[in-house]
Coordinates of C-alpha atoms and ligand atoms in Angstrom, one line a residue:
X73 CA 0.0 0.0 0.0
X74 CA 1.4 3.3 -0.8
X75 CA 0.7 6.5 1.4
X76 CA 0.2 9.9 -0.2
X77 CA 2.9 12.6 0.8
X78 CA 1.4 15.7 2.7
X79 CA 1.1 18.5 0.4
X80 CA 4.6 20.4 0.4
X81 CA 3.3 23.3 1.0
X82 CA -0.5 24.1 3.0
X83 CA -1.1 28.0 3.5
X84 CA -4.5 28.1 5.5
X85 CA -6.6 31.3 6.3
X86 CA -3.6 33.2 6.2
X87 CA -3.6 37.3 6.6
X88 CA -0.9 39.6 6.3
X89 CA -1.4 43.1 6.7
X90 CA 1.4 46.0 7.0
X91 CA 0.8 49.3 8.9
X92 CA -3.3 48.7 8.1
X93 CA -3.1 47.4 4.3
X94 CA -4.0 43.7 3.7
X95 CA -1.4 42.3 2.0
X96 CA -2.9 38.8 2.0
X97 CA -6.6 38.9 2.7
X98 CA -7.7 34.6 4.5
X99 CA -5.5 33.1 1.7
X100 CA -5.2 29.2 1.2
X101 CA -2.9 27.5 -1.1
X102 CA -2.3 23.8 -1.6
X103 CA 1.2 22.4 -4.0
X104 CA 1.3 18.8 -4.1
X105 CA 4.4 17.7 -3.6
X106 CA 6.2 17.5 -7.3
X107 CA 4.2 20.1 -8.6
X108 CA 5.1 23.0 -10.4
X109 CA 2.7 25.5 -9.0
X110 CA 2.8 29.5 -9.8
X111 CA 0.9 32.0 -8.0
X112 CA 0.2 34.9 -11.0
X113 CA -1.6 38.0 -10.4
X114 CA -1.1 41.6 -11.0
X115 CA 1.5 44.4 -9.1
X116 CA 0.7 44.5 -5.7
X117 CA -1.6 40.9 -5.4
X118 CA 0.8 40.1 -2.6
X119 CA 2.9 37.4 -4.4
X120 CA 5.5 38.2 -3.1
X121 CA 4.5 38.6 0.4
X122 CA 3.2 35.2 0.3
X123 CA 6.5 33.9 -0.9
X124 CA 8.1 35.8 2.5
X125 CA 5.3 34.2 4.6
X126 CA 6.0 30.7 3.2
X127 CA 9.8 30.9 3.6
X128 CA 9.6 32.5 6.8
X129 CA 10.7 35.9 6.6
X130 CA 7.1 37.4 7.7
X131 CA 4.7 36.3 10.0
X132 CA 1.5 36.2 9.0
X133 CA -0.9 37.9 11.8
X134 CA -3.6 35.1 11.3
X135 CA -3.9 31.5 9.6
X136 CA -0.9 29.0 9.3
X137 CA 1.6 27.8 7.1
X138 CA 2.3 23.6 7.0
X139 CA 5.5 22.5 4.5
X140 CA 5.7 18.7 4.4
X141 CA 2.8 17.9 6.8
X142 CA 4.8 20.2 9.6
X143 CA 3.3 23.0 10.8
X144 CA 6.1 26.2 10.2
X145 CA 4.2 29.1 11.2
X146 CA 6.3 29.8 14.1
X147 CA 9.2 28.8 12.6
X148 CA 12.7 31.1 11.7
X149 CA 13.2 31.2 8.0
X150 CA 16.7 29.4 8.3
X151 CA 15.4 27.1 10.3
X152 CA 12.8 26.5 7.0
X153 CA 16.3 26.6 4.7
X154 CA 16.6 23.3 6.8
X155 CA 13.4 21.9 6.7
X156 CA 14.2 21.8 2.8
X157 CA 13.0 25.3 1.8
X158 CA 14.9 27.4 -0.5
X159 CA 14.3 30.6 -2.4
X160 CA 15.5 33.3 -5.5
X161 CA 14.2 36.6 -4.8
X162 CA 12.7 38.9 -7.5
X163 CA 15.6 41.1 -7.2
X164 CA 18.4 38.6 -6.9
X165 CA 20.8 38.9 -4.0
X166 CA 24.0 38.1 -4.6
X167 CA 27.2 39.5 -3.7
X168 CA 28.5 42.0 -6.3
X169 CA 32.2 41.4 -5.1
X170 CA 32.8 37.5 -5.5
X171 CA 33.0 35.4 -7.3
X172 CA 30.1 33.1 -9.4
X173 CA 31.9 30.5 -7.5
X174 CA 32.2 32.4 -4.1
X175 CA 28.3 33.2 -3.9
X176 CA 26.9 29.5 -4.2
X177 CA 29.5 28.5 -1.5
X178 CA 28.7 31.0 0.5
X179 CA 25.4 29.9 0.5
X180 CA 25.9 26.6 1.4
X181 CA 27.9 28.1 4.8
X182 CA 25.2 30.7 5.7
X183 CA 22.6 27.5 5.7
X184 CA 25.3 25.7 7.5
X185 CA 28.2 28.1 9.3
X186 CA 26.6 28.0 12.8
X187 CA 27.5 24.4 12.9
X188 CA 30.7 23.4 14.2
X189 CA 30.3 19.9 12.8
X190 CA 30.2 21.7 9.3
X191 CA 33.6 23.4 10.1
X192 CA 35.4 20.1 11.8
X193 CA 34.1 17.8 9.3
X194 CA 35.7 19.6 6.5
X195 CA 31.9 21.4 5.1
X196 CA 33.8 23.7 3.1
X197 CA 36.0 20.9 1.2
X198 CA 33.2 19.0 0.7
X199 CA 30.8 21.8 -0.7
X200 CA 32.9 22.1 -3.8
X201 CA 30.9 18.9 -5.3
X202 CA 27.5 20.3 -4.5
X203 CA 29.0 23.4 -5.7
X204 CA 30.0 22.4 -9.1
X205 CA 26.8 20.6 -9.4
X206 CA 24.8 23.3 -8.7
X207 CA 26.3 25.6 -11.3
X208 CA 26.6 23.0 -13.5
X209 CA 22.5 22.8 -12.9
X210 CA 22.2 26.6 -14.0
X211 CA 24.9 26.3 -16.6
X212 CA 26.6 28.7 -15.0
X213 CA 30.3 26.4 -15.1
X214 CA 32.2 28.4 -17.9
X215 CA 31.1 31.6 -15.7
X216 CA 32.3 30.6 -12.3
X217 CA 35.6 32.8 -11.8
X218 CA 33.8 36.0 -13.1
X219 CA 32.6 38.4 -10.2
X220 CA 28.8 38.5 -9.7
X221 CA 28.7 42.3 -10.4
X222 CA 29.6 41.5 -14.3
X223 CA 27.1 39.0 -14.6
X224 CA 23.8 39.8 -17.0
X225 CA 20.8 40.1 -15.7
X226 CA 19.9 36.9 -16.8
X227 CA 23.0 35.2 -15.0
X228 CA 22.5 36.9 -11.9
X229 CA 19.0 35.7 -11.8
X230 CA 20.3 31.7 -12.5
X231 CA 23.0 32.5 -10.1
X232 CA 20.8 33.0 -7.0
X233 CA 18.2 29.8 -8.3
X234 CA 22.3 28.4 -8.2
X235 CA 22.4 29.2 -4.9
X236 CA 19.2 27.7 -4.0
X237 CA 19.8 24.7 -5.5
X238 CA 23.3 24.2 -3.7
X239 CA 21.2 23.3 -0.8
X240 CA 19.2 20.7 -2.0
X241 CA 15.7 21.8 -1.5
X242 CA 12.6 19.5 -1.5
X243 CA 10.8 22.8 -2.2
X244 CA 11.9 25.7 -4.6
X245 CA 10.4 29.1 -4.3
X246 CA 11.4 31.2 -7.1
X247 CA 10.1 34.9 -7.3
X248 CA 9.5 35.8 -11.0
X249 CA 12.9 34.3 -12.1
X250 CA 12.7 35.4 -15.1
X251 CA 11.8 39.2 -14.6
X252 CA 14.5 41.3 -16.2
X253 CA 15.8 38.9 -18.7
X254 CA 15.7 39.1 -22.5
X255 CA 13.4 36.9 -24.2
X256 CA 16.1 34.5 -25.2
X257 CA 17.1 34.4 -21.6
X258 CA 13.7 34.0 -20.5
X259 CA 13.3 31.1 -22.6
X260 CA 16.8 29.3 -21.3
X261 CA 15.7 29.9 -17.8
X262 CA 12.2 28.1 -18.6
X263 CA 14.3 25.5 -20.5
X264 CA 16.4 24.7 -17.1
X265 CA 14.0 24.7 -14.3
X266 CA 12.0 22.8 -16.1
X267 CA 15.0 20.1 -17.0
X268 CA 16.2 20.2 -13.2
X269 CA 12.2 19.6 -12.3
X270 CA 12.3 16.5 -13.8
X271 CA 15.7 15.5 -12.6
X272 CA 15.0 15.9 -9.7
X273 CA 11.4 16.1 -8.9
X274 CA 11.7 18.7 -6.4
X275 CA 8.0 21.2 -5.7
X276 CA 8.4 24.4 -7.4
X277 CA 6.8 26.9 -6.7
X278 CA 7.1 30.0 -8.6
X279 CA 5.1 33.7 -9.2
X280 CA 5.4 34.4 -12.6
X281 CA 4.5 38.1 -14.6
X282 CA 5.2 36.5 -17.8
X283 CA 2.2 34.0 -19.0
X284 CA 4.5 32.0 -21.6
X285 CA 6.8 30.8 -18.8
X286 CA 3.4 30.1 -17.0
X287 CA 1.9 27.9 -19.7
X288 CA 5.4 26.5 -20.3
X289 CA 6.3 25.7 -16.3
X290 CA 3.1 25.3 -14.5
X291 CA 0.9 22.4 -13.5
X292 CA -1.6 24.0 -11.7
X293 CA -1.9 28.0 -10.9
X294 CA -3.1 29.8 -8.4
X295 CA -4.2 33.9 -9.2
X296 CA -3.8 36.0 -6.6
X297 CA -5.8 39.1 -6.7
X298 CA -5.0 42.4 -4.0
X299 CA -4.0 39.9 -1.4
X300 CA -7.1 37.2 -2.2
X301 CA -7.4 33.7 -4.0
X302 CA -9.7 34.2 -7.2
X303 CA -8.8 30.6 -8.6
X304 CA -6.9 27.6 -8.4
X305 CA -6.3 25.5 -11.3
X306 CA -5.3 23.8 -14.9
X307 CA -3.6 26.5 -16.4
X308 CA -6.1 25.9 -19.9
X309 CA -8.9 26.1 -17.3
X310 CA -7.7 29.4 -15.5
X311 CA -6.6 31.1 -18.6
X312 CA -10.3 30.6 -20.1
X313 CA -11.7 32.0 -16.8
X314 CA -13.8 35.7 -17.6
X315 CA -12.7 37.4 -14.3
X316 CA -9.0 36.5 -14.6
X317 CA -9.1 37.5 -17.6
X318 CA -10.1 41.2 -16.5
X319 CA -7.9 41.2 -13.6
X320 CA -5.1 40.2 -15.4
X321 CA -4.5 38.7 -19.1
X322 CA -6.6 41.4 -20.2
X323 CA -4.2 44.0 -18.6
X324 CA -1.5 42.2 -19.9
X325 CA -2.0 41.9 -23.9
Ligands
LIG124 N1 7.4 45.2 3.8 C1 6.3 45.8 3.4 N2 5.9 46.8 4.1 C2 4.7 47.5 3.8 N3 3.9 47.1 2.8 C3 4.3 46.0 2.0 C4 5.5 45.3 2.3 N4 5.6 44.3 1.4 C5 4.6 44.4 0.6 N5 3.8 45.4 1.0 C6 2.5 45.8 0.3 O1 1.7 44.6 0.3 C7 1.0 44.5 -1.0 C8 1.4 43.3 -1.8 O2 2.8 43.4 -2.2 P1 3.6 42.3 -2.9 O3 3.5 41.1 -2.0 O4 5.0 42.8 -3.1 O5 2.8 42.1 -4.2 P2 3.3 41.4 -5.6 O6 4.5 40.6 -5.3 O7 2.1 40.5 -6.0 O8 3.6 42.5 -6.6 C9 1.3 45.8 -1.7 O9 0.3 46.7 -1.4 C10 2.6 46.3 -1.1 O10 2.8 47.7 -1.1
LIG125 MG1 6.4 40.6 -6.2

């Protein structure tokens, strides 16, 4: 008999509200895990915000957040980074000064650093594999001596999913990855997430401003609409849908 896996990620009744705006108005959101899911919606739908709330970096003032059956809510973010949650930001942060190289290991010590079992077992030797790997992932290799600061857009974006990666989530949040590249870049980015999904079969879950990467990426979607959930669904199903078209595929063509 097999047992279904919790969801990877269960956001219930959750509100978020800063200085009295709601940025996330009793939202719920269900990935299964090995989905590809992508929360769309237009500027200000609190996407983002949900991303923070998921990962840890905001507490939301009602509701709760479960990843893999365990309830996070309370939780520190890098304690999530643990649990097996990593994510790219919309604006990537990485640091302009080091290297390609430098950035994804230093990402695998700030997940691990604190531990003085990382430092006497030799962490940082045995990082470089995970390392290579990881840039390998993004096809970043060729690019790992050059400093971060004369990366592309484009690069700098797969550089942080990179640095994601190194730490071998079971669930990927990625924050419009593909906002501020060119079209070809935009299309190499699709081409590489989706590859490593089905590597590796980890949950992605992504919020997306671009519909072709939707359609190309996502299994299911979720729109998001000034902090509440007008759908959840096929992506041919929500697409077709009258009010998301208003809110937001009309706005956008
Ligand atoms: N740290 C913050 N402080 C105050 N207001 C915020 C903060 N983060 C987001 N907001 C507000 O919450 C709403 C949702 O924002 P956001 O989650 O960034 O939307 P999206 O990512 O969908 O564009 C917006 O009205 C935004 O101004
Ligand atoms: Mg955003």
């Amino acid at each position: 008999m097999t047992t279904t896996p919790p969801p990877a990620v269960e956001v219930r009744n959750v509100v978020k509200r800063f200085a009295g705006n709601t940025a996330l108005d009793d939202v719920e959101l269900t990935v299964p895990a090995g989905q590809v899911h992508a929360v769309i919606g237009p500027n200000g739908a609190g996407k983002s915000t949900l991303f923070a709330v998921i990962a840890g970096e905001h507490r939301p003032d009602r509701g709760t957040v479960h990843i893999a059956g365990q309830n996070v809510t309370s939780m520190a973010a890098h304690r999530r980074v643990k649990a097996g949650v990593a994510r790219a930001f919309q604006v990537a942060r990485v640091f302009a000064e080091m290297t390609v190289e430098e950035n994804v290991t230093v990402a695998v010590v700030a997940a691990h650093g604190t531990s003085r079992v990382f430092w006497s077992g030799g962490g940082l030797r045995r990082a470089r594999r995970p390392v290579a790997e990881a840039l390998e992932e993004m096809r970043l290799g060729d690019l790992r001596k050059r400093q971060a600061r004369a990366l592309s857009q484009g690069d700098r974006k797969r550089l942080e999913i990179a640095m994601a990666l190194v730490l071998e989530p079971k669930l990927l949040l990625l924050d419009e990855p593909t906002a501020g590249m060119s079209p070809e870049e935009t299309a190499a980015t699709v081409e590489l997430v989706h590859e490593l999904w089905t590597h590796t079969g980890l949950t992605v879950l992504l919020t997306e401003h671009d519909m072709q990467v939707v359609f190309g990426l996502a299994q299911q979607l979720t729109v998001l609409n000034r902090g509440t959930v007008l759908c959840t669904g096929d992506p041919a199903v929500v697409r077709e849908r009258e009010d998301v078209r208003e809110i937001y595929l009309g706005a956008s063509t």
